[in-house]
């Protein structure tokens, strides 16, 4: 056995860095799901009737649906009656009114994760909404954003304070009956983030939400809704972590983006849910529906994702390009190591004239992982002059992993241009040896080569997070070359 | 500095080196010549520590250390540099970034602090000027889209920045036009010094018009069959390799 492979063995033993559990009292519903549970969640949140009705409609529809099985992922059937659909850290009285009233243990948890919630902290210039299990615990920089007219708050707050906006936009892009997991989320979602940027406003800072699953046997079903009114622009980043547990935990989120005329939404994700151990035990099942609609002319929605976590990733951030000249972008790095399974990609639906989309997907597989790109480019008859460019590259590290690419294209307008490029490469022994011969360690060399591979995607991340993403990538792949 | 004795090695079960003996002292330049398939590149790769090559017999010491027990990156940090015959492309990884990482790895191993970014850039600019390379090089990926000549210049540039004790240049002259050959030769000559040694692996004599070797060796059938001074290279140029092999048989 070569020294190189021994090193690899040692390095592969690296641990998930966010796998701790916070010992905090929580207020949870017992496992199980029926109309009573849906109603109980709605009641706990003191929701208006339209929302309860909306949830119940989703739930009734969900019961008629089957879990999808077309994705290239394998897992034991999920027992939806064995999951608790609501868990909230128990606050002494009511919800905290300011950060000073937030349970110090929670603040400590976020500090451990590297997300200090105090406004004077390191991430100055980034407003953070932190969601712990089912509820939002704190949103920073509310005042500064308020001055600019930007609404950035937890979903629950939005329901309380801006019910008109919620009623108008909720489900506009992802209807409650859209798919199995979206329907489930619509029935039981407990919190999430809400952003409204009014006409002509450029959001003065990066917005960010951190999601953390803490309680055992709990699902997390958050919902994010972002609306950019005419001429507005906003950049939003979500990050996710979870403790290490032997059982799998379900995360089924829905994200909806609405971009009106001349507006821009940039949505970045750094997903680092617990991926399970090196034998594939435990980890988060991440079944997420993310979709943006460019409703207005000249609007633009850009998805950037760095997916390194989860046992299973099932997500296809998509753009519905309705407005004339609207633009959709998808930049993705998906890493799968050990027994992780990732089935991810995007859908670009071109409806308006001269709509344009770009897809750049970089898949990295190591260990026994399965990494699938699944994408759809659909050009409707109305989309004269539409253009798409797709590039899918896969990088394989080691002999036991696999990469799959399923690009679907439906072009129904003859004036459209659709380009597709794909490549699969193994991390080159030659590249590795070249770096070693220059004195660079195997680990640094792999990081360097992989970062080079992902560079075009990292360039799209907000500056503050590009570094974080790169670090995350190296943690996920430490020693994965064989 | 470098002492190779009875070195044998095979790759994919095939014996390529069959007992190489060679001694290179500090301050010397040696040329290793020989026909295709004689094992020249294999020798270079084995010395640099490529794992695909299995050493079956013999020993190599580098400044008194057992070279064969060192990993490739340790050899590099100890001052052994290989100029590749076919430098590989690493898309997305910046030339300067790689070179800085390499220099820092070496400095770290020597217990020196990391190089200051500003000083480094000044250093690399100076060396680039020396190698007549364009500024655009700074922003490009490692060998990404480089012509054959540019790749070779880049190898020499890296060598000049890393200042190795022992530089093994594997056919760095092949594929160069005469102007590029002169630039590359100037680069190699600038590295010559009493503390350093250079091993030129080459097919042709023309590089040796510009970089005058102290010794010339002919490798054939996996071992050195003839050694001499620079006139040996000229004789090889005139008479080809066959007479060496014939004289060996005789």
XYZ file of C-alpha atoms in Angstrom:
732
model
C 0.000 0.000 0.000
C 1.386 3.345 -0.965
C 1.983 6.085 1.539
C -0.426 8.229 -0.384
C -3.370 5.932 0.238
C -2.467 5.589 3.908
C -2.545 9.323 4.226
C -5.900 9.315 2.562
C -7.257 6.791 5.047
C -6.161 8.967 7.919
C -7.543 12.113 6.434
C -10.885 10.631 5.549
C -11.451 10.193 9.271
C -12.103 13.903 9.579
C -15.185 14.851 11.514
C -18.203 16.973 10.770
C -17.503 20.190 12.597
C -21.022 21.284 13.427
C -22.226 18.021 14.923
C -22.880 19.124 18.498
C -26.274 19.113 20.223
C -27.515 22.074 22.219
C -29.098 21.035 25.482
C -32.087 23.274 25.585
C -35.658 22.773 26.643
C -37.962 22.626 23.707
C -41.626 22.777 23.124
C -42.405 20.012 20.629
C -45.449 18.368 19.195
C -45.445 14.577 19.539
C -44.589 12.646 16.361
C -47.410 12.141 13.920
C -49.282 13.997 11.236
C -52.980 14.598 10.725
C -55.265 17.585 10.312
C -55.118 18.132 14.050
C -51.355 18.589 13.918
C -51.649 21.010 11.019
C -54.253 22.983 12.949
C -52.119 22.880 16.110
C -49.114 24.355 14.305
C -51.285 27.093 12.873
C -52.771 27.777 16.316
C -49.361 27.894 18.029
C -48.446 30.589 15.588
C -51.719 32.389 15.978
C -52.264 32.469 12.251
C -55.099 34.088 10.322
C -57.749 31.796 8.935
C -56.654 32.068 5.301
C -53.378 30.480 6.218
C -54.940 27.615 8.138
C -57.195 26.924 5.182
C -54.213 27.086 2.871
C -52.331 24.572 5.023
C -55.267 22.203 5.226
C -55.788 22.309 1.486
C -52.118 21.430 1.021
C -52.346 18.630 3.573
C -55.423 17.092 1.966
C -53.713 17.171 -1.382
C -50.479 15.738 0.048
C -52.362 12.711 1.345
C -53.327 11.846 -2.227
C -49.755 12.112 -3.473
C -46.977 9.547 -3.765
C -43.389 10.171 -2.832
C -41.432 10.703 -6.052
C -39.016 7.945 -6.993
C -37.488 9.183 -10.216
C -34.400 10.651 -8.608
C -31.148 8.712 -8.589
C -31.207 8.286 -4.804
C -31.923 5.317 -2.587
C -33.158 5.312 0.995
C -35.437 3.390 3.301
C -39.031 4.577 3.207
C -39.629 7.573 5.442
C -42.262 7.058 8.148
C -44.045 10.380 8.107
C -45.920 9.468 11.291
C -42.681 9.087 13.211
C -41.582 12.690 12.790
C -42.336 15.614 15.043
C -43.552 18.502 12.946
C -42.889 21.257 15.407
C -40.083 21.946 17.825
C -39.246 25.286 19.339
C -36.767 26.268 22.016
C -38.929 27.002 25.065
C -38.751 30.677 25.831
C -39.353 31.797 29.430
C -42.371 33.842 28.489
C -43.144 35.065 25.037
C -40.798 35.327 22.098
C -37.678 37.407 22.697
C -38.122 41.076 21.871
C -34.471 41.797 21.395
C -31.251 39.873 21.196
C -30.635 40.445 24.902
C -33.655 38.327 25.670
C -32.615 35.401 23.501
C -31.580 32.359 25.516
C -27.802 32.645 25.971
C -27.476 28.951 25.098
C -28.906 29.659 21.691
C -26.578 32.565 21.146
C -23.728 30.311 22.184
C -24.870 27.719 19.655
C -24.751 30.218 16.857
C -21.420 31.548 18.057
C -20.084 27.972 17.889
C -21.323 27.773 14.339
C -19.455 30.950 13.571
C -22.608 33.034 13.249
C -22.525 35.626 15.999
C -25.944 37.182 16.235
C -24.815 40.319 17.981
C -25.020 43.129 15.567
C -21.610 44.508 16.266
C -20.083 41.164 15.447
C -17.759 39.906 12.776
C -20.275 39.642 10.003
C -20.792 43.395 10.065
C -22.722 44.384 7.019
C -24.668 41.151 6.819
C -28.115 40.936 8.330
C -28.813 37.490 9.750
C -32.034 35.647 10.483
C -31.367 32.491 12.486
C -33.817 29.595 12.445
C -33.400 26.986 15.168
C -35.436 23.847 14.623
C -38.827 25.236 13.759
C -38.653 28.855 14.781
C -36.729 31.953 13.990
C -34.777 33.090 17.017
C -33.390 36.406 15.980
C -33.099 38.745 13.079
C -30.329 41.284 13.161
C -30.096 44.750 11.636
C -33.855 45.143 11.506
C -33.683 48.871 12.088
C -31.128 49.708 9.460
C -33.053 47.676 6.914
C -36.309 49.274 8.015
C -34.925 52.700 7.175
C -34.347 51.549 3.621
C -37.879 50.171 3.537
C -36.680 46.579 3.336
C -38.691 44.032 5.262
C -36.505 41.175 6.512
C -38.038 39.097 9.252
C -39.053 35.619 10.222
C -41.916 34.140 8.305
C -44.081 34.166 11.440
C -43.484 37.860 11.949
C -44.396 38.464 8.348
C -47.666 36.591 8.810
C -48.419 38.770 11.833
C -47.278 42.100 10.472
C -47.711 41.837 6.724
C -50.544 39.352 6.179
C -51.540 41.089 2.950
C -48.149 40.431 1.356
C -48.189 36.833 2.528
C -51.677 36.214 1.236
C -50.810 37.742 -2.082
C -47.477 36.029 -2.731
C -47.455 32.775 -0.764
C -47.637 29.868 -3.182
C -47.509 32.109 -6.227
C -44.379 30.430 -7.510
C -44.576 27.051 -5.771
C -48.245 26.175 -5.387
C -49.114 24.084 -2.326
C -49.910 21.168 -4.621
C -46.693 21.433 -6.616
C -44.994 18.239 -5.549
C -44.976 15.781 -2.666
C -42.424 17.565 -0.520
C -43.671 21.052 -1.331
C -47.197 19.976 -0.349
C -45.908 18.527 2.913
C -44.035 21.734 3.617
C -47.086 23.841 2.801
C -49.103 21.897 5.361
C -46.641 21.966 8.235
C -44.070 24.720 7.663
C -43.298 26.388 10.914
C -41.048 29.301 10.137
C -38.504 30.668 7.754
C -37.526 34.008 6.361
C -39.394 36.712 4.548
C -37.899 39.478 2.462
C -39.634 42.316 0.688
C -37.585 44.913 -1.105
C -39.771 47.801 -2.240
C -39.641 49.397 -5.684
C -36.410 51.093 -6.597
C -34.540 49.990 -3.472
C -31.181 48.338 -3.561
C -30.960 46.352 -0.362
C -28.124 48.037 1.559
C -26.572 44.818 2.857
C -26.333 41.104 2.259
C -29.210 39.225 3.866
C -28.554 35.869 5.368
C -30.444 33.077 7.086
C -28.885 30.270 9.054
C -30.904 27.120 9.564
C -30.064 24.699 12.308
C -31.809 21.446 13.168
C -31.211 20.591 16.823
C -33.962 18.422 18.290
C -33.944 14.682 17.571
C -36.689 13.075 15.498
C -37.677 16.450 14.179
C -38.281 17.522 10.669
C -37.476 20.997 9.570
C -39.887 22.593 7.179
C -39.052 26.192 6.637
C -40.340 28.467 4.008
C -38.616 31.397 2.451
C -40.320 34.027 0.387
C -38.425 36.838 -1.271
C -40.054 39.547 -3.295
C -38.161 42.171 -5.256
C -40.491 44.892 -6.428
C -39.907 46.975 -9.580
C -36.281 48.001 -9.905
C -35.280 46.489 -6.553
C -32.269 44.320 -5.946
C -31.242 41.988 -3.163
C -28.607 39.396 -2.403
C -29.512 36.652 0.020
C -27.532 33.788 1.473
C -28.622 30.747 3.410
C -26.444 28.417 5.418
C -27.400 25.184 7.151
C -26.011 22.818 9.790
C -27.293 20.029 12.017
C -26.027 17.809 14.864
C -24.641 14.334 14.229
C -27.302 11.726 14.876
C -27.545 8.110 13.870
C -31.049 8.403 12.496
C -31.876 10.345 9.391
C -33.666 13.633 9.732
C -35.956 15.147 7.177
C -35.601 18.637 5.836
C -38.213 19.698 3.315
C -38.046 23.395 2.623
C -39.662 25.610 0.062
C -38.128 28.769 -1.299
C -40.061 31.118 -3.517
C -38.605 34.128 -5.277
C -40.623 36.733 -7.100
C -38.843 39.263 -9.291
C -40.888 42.095 -10.780
C -39.871 44.453 -13.610
C -36.177 45.383 -13.719
C -35.443 43.731 -10.390
C -32.696 41.330 -9.396
C -32.521 38.573 -6.826
C -29.330 36.738 -6.099
C -29.841 33.706 -3.916
C -26.807 31.834 -2.616
C -26.779 28.666 -0.577
C -23.992 27.090 1.387
C -25.552 23.818 2.448
C -23.679 21.850 5.069
C -26.288 19.651 6.712
C -24.854 16.637 8.500
C -24.001 14.163 5.722
C -23.970 10.969 7.801
C -20.872 9.118 8.910
C -18.320 7.343 6.724
C -20.508 4.233 6.621
C -23.555 6.145 5.512
C -25.307 6.098 8.893
C -27.446 9.094 9.757
C -27.513 12.418 7.995
C -30.111 14.813 6.719
C -32.521 14.004 3.917
C -32.740 17.260 2.076
C -35.795 17.442 -0.167
C -36.121 21.021 -1.166
C -38.191 22.920 -3.686
C -36.678 26.184 -4.797
C -38.106 28.223 -7.567
C -37.928 31.788 -8.726
C -40.187 33.565 -11.106
C -38.969 36.408 -13.237
C -42.424 37.923 -13.613
C -41.286 41.290 -14.777
C -39.436 42.362 -17.897
C -35.640 42.663 -17.595
C -35.708 40.908 -14.263
C -32.986 38.527 -13.177
C -32.779 35.645 -10.747
C -29.486 34.018 -10.003
C -29.073 30.853 -7.937
C -25.659 29.935 -6.625
C -25.316 26.852 -4.499
C -22.503 25.034 -2.800
C -23.878 21.731 -1.606
C -21.512 19.750 0.578
C -23.787 18.245 3.206
C -26.846 15.977 3.590
C -27.090 12.232 3.182
C -29.485 12.836 0.339
C -29.851 16.009 -1.638
C -32.863 16.403 -3.878
C -33.139 19.917 -5.131
C -33.540 21.777 -8.374
C -33.505 25.538 -7.921
C -35.375 26.746 -10.949
C -36.295 29.865 -12.847
C -39.539 30.573 -14.598
C -38.651 33.259 -17.123
C -41.927 34.981 -17.883
C -40.878 38.577 -18.332
C -39.430 39.700 -21.618
C -35.601 39.828 -21.561
C -35.515 38.209 -18.170
C -32.466 36.228 -17.114
C -32.087 33.058 -15.067
C -28.790 31.728 -13.783
C -27.777 28.618 -11.920
C -24.272 28.070 -10.623
C -23.749 24.943 -8.614
C -21.036 22.998 -6.886
C -22.293 19.723 -5.474
C -19.905 17.578 -3.482
C -20.701 14.032 -2.466
C -18.286 11.977 -0.369
C -18.571 8.625 1.475
C -22.147 7.377 0.930
C -23.739 10.716 0.154
C -26.227 10.881 -2.682
C -26.863 14.088 -4.523
C -29.454 14.521 -7.237
C -29.485 18.164 -8.076
C -29.764 20.539 -10.971
C -32.126 23.144 -12.246
C -35.054 23.898 -14.468
C -35.090 26.886 -16.759
C -38.521 27.515 -18.174
C -38.432 30.097 -20.932
C -41.803 31.731 -21.528
C -41.025 35.346 -22.404
C -39.307 36.653 -25.513
C -35.533 36.999 -25.511
C -35.178 35.301 -22.182
C -31.735 34.026 -21.360
C -30.450 31.353 -19.018
C -27.048 30.080 -17.964
C -26.388 26.826 -16.150
C -22.988 25.937 -14.776
C -22.895 22.769 -12.724
C -19.801 21.278 -11.132
C -20.235 17.885 -9.503
C -17.514 16.346 -7.371
C -17.772 12.728 -6.256
C -15.524 10.875 -3.840
C -15.714 7.697 -1.760
C -18.822 5.675 -2.644
C -20.886 8.715 -3.492
C -23.387 9.112 -6.277
C -23.655 12.536 -7.820
C -26.314 13.329 -10.377
C -26.967 16.431 -12.391
C -30.545 16.622 -13.577
C -31.605 19.636 -15.537
C -34.408 20.764 -17.751
C -34.286 23.551 -20.284
C -37.732 24.197 -21.646
C -38.366 26.756 -24.329
C -42.050 27.417 -24.890
C -43.457 28.520 -28.265
C -43.836 32.051 -26.908
C -40.139 32.377 -26.082
C -38.838 33.753 -29.375
C -35.122 34.465 -29.318
C -34.569 32.570 -26.077
C -31.054 31.438 -25.314
C -29.582 28.881 -22.961
C -26.058 27.836 -22.230
C -25.451 24.778 -20.089
C -22.151 23.454 -18.859
C -21.940 20.362 -16.663
C -18.606 19.122 -15.439
C -17.980 16.185 -13.165
C -14.849 15.417 -11.219
C -14.302 11.922 -9.873
C -11.989 11.200 -6.972
C -11.303 7.516 -6.491
C -12.640 4.441 -8.246
C -15.898 3.771 -6.354
C -17.862 6.954 -6.886
C -20.030 7.818 -9.816
C -21.341 10.830 -11.674
C -24.480 10.939 -13.768
C -25.810 13.649 -16.026
C -29.404 13.902 -17.198
C -29.900 17.034 -19.269
C -33.431 17.317 -20.619
C -34.265 19.831 -23.312
C -37.581 20.765 -24.793
C -37.363 23.412 -27.425
C -40.621 24.540 -28.982
C -39.517 27.739 -30.651
C -37.277 27.555 -33.704
C -35.544 30.874 -32.983
C -34.133 29.622 -29.701
C -30.483 28.765 -29.163
C -29.560 26.015 -26.752
C -25.994 24.975 -26.057
C -24.818 22.147 -23.878
C -21.308 21.195 -22.843
C -20.411 18.358 -20.545
C -17.229 16.775 -19.270
C -16.188 14.141 -16.795
C -12.649 13.942 -15.532
C -10.733 12.105 -12.882
C -8.602 14.126 -10.611
C -5.418 13.689 -12.567
C -2.490 11.752 -11.168
C -0.432 14.007 -13.393
C -1.881 17.155 -11.862
C -1.371 15.792 -8.390
C 2.206 14.741 -9.035
C 2.974 18.091 -10.612
C 1.907 19.842 -7.405
C 3.729 17.344 -5.175
C 6.890 17.861 -7.181
C 6.621 21.549 -6.433
C 6.627 20.726 -2.721
C 2.884 21.150 -2.168
C 1.263 18.572 0.138
C -1.256 16.097 -1.263
C -4.042 17.710 0.727
C -3.263 21.221 -0.439
C -2.839 19.970 -3.976
C -6.283 18.358 -4.004
C -7.830 21.502 -2.558
C -6.128 23.556 -5.160
C -7.201 21.384 -8.054
C -10.785 21.141 -6.810
C -11.008 24.869 -6.152
C -9.738 25.503 -9.640
C -12.451 23.206 -10.944
C -15.107 25.143 -9.000
C -13.719 28.608 -9.542
C -16.387 29.832 -11.943
C -19.066 29.044 -9.372
C -17.257 30.482 -6.353
C -16.855 33.707 -8.264
C -20.628 34.076 -8.098
C -20.821 33.891 -4.304
C -20.891 37.056 -2.223
C -17.309 37.816 -1.291
C -17.727 37.129 2.434
C -18.896 33.624 1.728
C -16.651 32.579 -1.099
C -13.890 31.910 1.398
C -16.248 29.999 3.663
C -17.418 27.885 0.751
C -13.878 27.088 -0.228
C -13.044 26.035 3.326
C -16.146 23.914 3.500
C -15.176 22.203 0.307
C -11.758 21.311 1.604
C -13.252 19.959 4.836
C -15.700 17.835 2.876
C -13.022 16.378 0.680
C -10.058 16.166 3.019
C -7.965 13.253 1.841
C -10.624 12.045 -0.549
C -8.187 11.427 -3.342
C -7.117 7.829 -3.851
C 25.204 15.994 -4.084
C 23.485 13.166 -5.930
C 24.730 9.630 -5.888
C 22.881 6.916 -7.740
C 24.121 3.359 -7.466
C 22.823 0.316 -9.246
C 19.354 1.797 -9.573
C 16.786 -0.469 -11.173
C 13.115 0.332 -11.573
C 10.087 -0.934 -13.376
C 6.737 0.420 -14.385
C 3.682 -1.739 -15.005
C 5.841 -4.845 -14.549
C 8.346 -3.782 -17.190
C 11.974 -3.271 -16.243
C 13.044 0.153 -17.519
C 16.121 0.996 -15.471
C 18.605 -1.821 -15.118
C 21.386 -0.609 -12.876
C 22.104 3.108 -13.233
C 25.246 4.498 -11.617
C 25.774 8.235 -11.558
C 27.456 10.781 -9.336
C 26.710 14.481 -9.609
C 28.694 16.954 -7.514
C 27.640 20.420 -6.508
C 28.555 22.969 -9.147
C 28.309 20.494 -12.022
C 26.062 20.237 -15.033
C 25.462 16.765 -16.395
C 23.692 15.854 -19.604
C 21.968 12.544 -20.000
C 21.396 11.603 -23.580
C 20.168 8.531 -25.293
C 17.794 7.158 -27.886
C 14.022 6.996 -27.401
C 12.946 4.413 -24.864
C 16.327 4.239 -23.203
C 14.875 5.194 -19.806
C 15.850 8.886 -19.597
C 12.428 10.144 -18.529
C 11.933 7.192 -16.230
C 15.143 8.083 -14.437
C 13.913 11.660 -14.007
C 10.527 10.517 -12.697
C 12.029 7.990 -10.300
C 14.320 10.629 -8.859
C 11.357 12.988 -8.404
C 9.382 10.285 -6.589
C 6.590 9.300 -8.925
C 4.777 6.373 -7.350
C 3.928 4.541 -10.549
C 7.576 3.571 -10.776
C 8.726 0.781 -8.553
C 12.347 0.768 -7.501
C 13.509 -2.827 -7.479
C 17.184 -2.414 -6.624
C 19.834 0.114 -5.757
C 20.042 3.320 -3.799
C 20.038 7.064 -4.285
C 21.404 9.618 -1.861
C 20.758 13.327 -2.146
C 23.008 15.449 0.048
C 23.634 12.395 2.167
C 19.930 11.628 2.647
C 18.239 8.476 1.434
C 16.240 9.973 -1.396
C 14.139 6.895 -2.112
C 12.629 6.914 1.376
C 11.389 10.487 0.931
C 7.996 11.378 -0.457
C 7.799 13.411 -3.651
C 6.901 16.630 -1.852
C 9.714 16.121 0.682
C 12.211 15.741 -2.126
C 10.943 18.933 -3.680
C 11.191 20.823 -0.407
C 14.700 19.484 0.102
C 15.677 21.204 -3.144
C 15.062 18.727 -5.951
C 13.268 20.203 -8.927
C 11.944 18.396 -11.969
C 11.249 20.356 -15.103
C 8.567 18.265 -16.775
C 8.730 17.103 -20.340
C 4.978 17.572 -20.654
C 3.858 20.092 -18.031
C 0.242 19.406 -17.111
C -2.588 21.948 -17.239
C -4.483 22.672 -14.031
C -7.557 24.657 -15.057
C -8.730 27.411 -12.741
C -5.605 27.330 -10.581
C -3.653 30.506 -11.043
C 0.023 30.262 -12.039
C 1.085 32.709 -9.391
C -0.981 30.975 -6.744
C 0.635 27.611 -7.423
C 4.083 29.089 -7.447
C 3.506 30.951 -4.207
C 2.175 27.806 -2.547
C 5.244 25.931 -3.762
C 7.652 28.552 -2.480
C 5.894 28.738 0.859
C 5.884 24.963 1.266
C 9.620 25.013 0.748
C 10.176 27.928 3.128
C 7.998 26.342 5.758
C 10.008 23.128 5.562
C 13.158 25.191 6.049
C 11.651 26.953 9.062
C 11.391 30.265 7.234
C 8.383 32.591 7.309
C 5.938 32.745 4.422
C 6.860 35.048 1.613
C 5.339 38.510 1.668
C 2.769 38.825 -1.123
C 4.157 42.110 -2.330
C 7.752 40.943 -2.408
C 6.689 37.769 -4.102
C 5.000 39.630 -6.900
C 8.080 41.782 -7.374
C 10.241 38.667 -7.500
C 8.056 36.894 -9.987
C 7.847 39.997 -12.208
C 11.601 40.214 -12.287
C 12.009 36.547 -13.207
C 9.292 36.799 -15.822
C 11.095 39.686 -17.445
C 14.234 37.612 -17.465
C 12.359 34.777 -19.147
C 10.701 37.230 -21.563
C 7.198 36.257 -20.519
C 4.185 38.540 -20.876
C 2.284 40.049 -17.953
C -0.831 38.171 -19.026
C 0.801 35.082 -17.598
C 0.064 36.361 -14.088
C -3.667 35.988 -14.464
C -3.752 32.691 -16.316
C -4.352 29.179 -15.024
C -1.404 26.800 -14.610
C -0.275 25.973 -18.151
C -3.879 26.528 -19.231
C -3.937 27.006 -22.964
C -0.164 27.543 -23.076
C 1.767 26.687 -26.202
C 4.499 24.070 -25.888
C 7.142 26.781 -25.705
C 5.255 28.753 -23.058
C 4.947 25.665 -20.910
C 8.691 25.089 -21.024
C 9.422 28.703 -20.190
C 7.040 28.374 -17.274
C 8.971 25.370 -16.019
C 12.190 27.340 -16.071
C 10.481 30.303 -14.429
C 9.318 28.068 -11.599
C 12.828 26.741 -11.256
C 14.269 30.234 -11.004
C 11.783 31.206 -8.319
C 12.234 28.021 -6.290
C 16.049 28.035 -6.632
C 16.536 24.305 -6.268
C 19.848 22.696 -5.312
C 19.381 20.065 -7.963
C 17.399 20.739 -11.109
C 16.527 17.838 -13.381
C 15.252 19.153 -16.678
C 13.476 16.552 -18.742
C 13.690 17.522 -22.416
C 13.088 21.132 -21.571
C 14.609 21.971 -24.942
C 12.264 19.908 -27.087
C 9.710 21.815 -29.089
C 11.459 25.160 -28.689
C 12.384 27.458 -31.527
C 15.855 28.916 -31.476
C 14.888 32.132 -29.689
C 13.008 30.286 -26.974
C 15.912 27.874 -26.663
C 18.250 30.780 -26.015
C 15.945 32.224 -23.370
C 15.564 28.873 -21.654
C 19.338 28.320 -21.770
C 19.996 31.716 -20.277
C 17.589 30.804 -17.510
C 19.339 27.537 -16.805
C 22.783 29.136 -16.902
C 21.688 31.803 -14.442
C 21.034 29.062 -11.933
C 24.490 27.567 -12.218
C 26.621 28.015 -9.169
C 28.997 26.238 -6.825
C 26.143 25.148 -4.541
C 23.866 23.815 -7.264
C 23.772 21.104 -9.843
C 21.801 20.573 -13.033
C 20.943 17.362 -14.819
C 19.792 17.906 -18.392
C 17.906 15.071 -19.952
C 17.960 15.697 -23.659
C 17.665 14.113 -26.988
C 19.664 16.600 -28.961
C 22.989 18.215 -28.692
C 21.810 21.726 -29.597
C 20.855 22.692 -26.008
C 24.412 21.806 -25.013
C 25.736 24.537 -27.306
C 24.188 26.999 -24.884
C 24.408 25.159 -21.601
C 27.865 23.636 -21.570
C 27.866 20.394 -19.581
C 30.698 19.169 -17.419
C 29.825 15.576 -18.187
C 27.753 13.805 -20.781
C 26.298 10.336 -20.272
C 24.625 8.003 -22.693
C 21.752 6.003 -21.317
C 20.815 2.896 -23.208
C 18.820 -0.135 -22.233
C 18.242 1.310 -18.789
C 21.846 1.946 -17.809
C 24.623 4.394 -18.515
C 26.786 2.905 -21.204
C 29.210 5.719 -21.865
C 30.325 8.903 -20.172
C 32.534 11.690 -21.346
C 32.932 15.448 -21.560
C 31.072 17.827 -23.870
C 32.855 16.436 -26.923
C 30.909 13.208 -26.442
C 27.710 15.077 -27.193
C 29.216 16.454 -30.380
C 30.323 13.011 -31.398
C 26.844 11.655 -30.756
C 25.421 14.412 -32.902
C 27.745 13.427 -35.702
C 27.606 9.669 -35.480
C 24.237 8.899 -33.833
C 23.789 6.484 -30.987
C 24.476 3.240 -32.771
C 28.253 3.380 -32.508
C 27.995 3.701 -28.718
C 25.937 0.570 -28.511
C 28.208 -1.230 -30.970
C 31.350 -0.243 -29.126
C 29.721 -1.509 -25.982
C 29.073 -4.893 -27.490
C 32.588 -5.032 -28.881
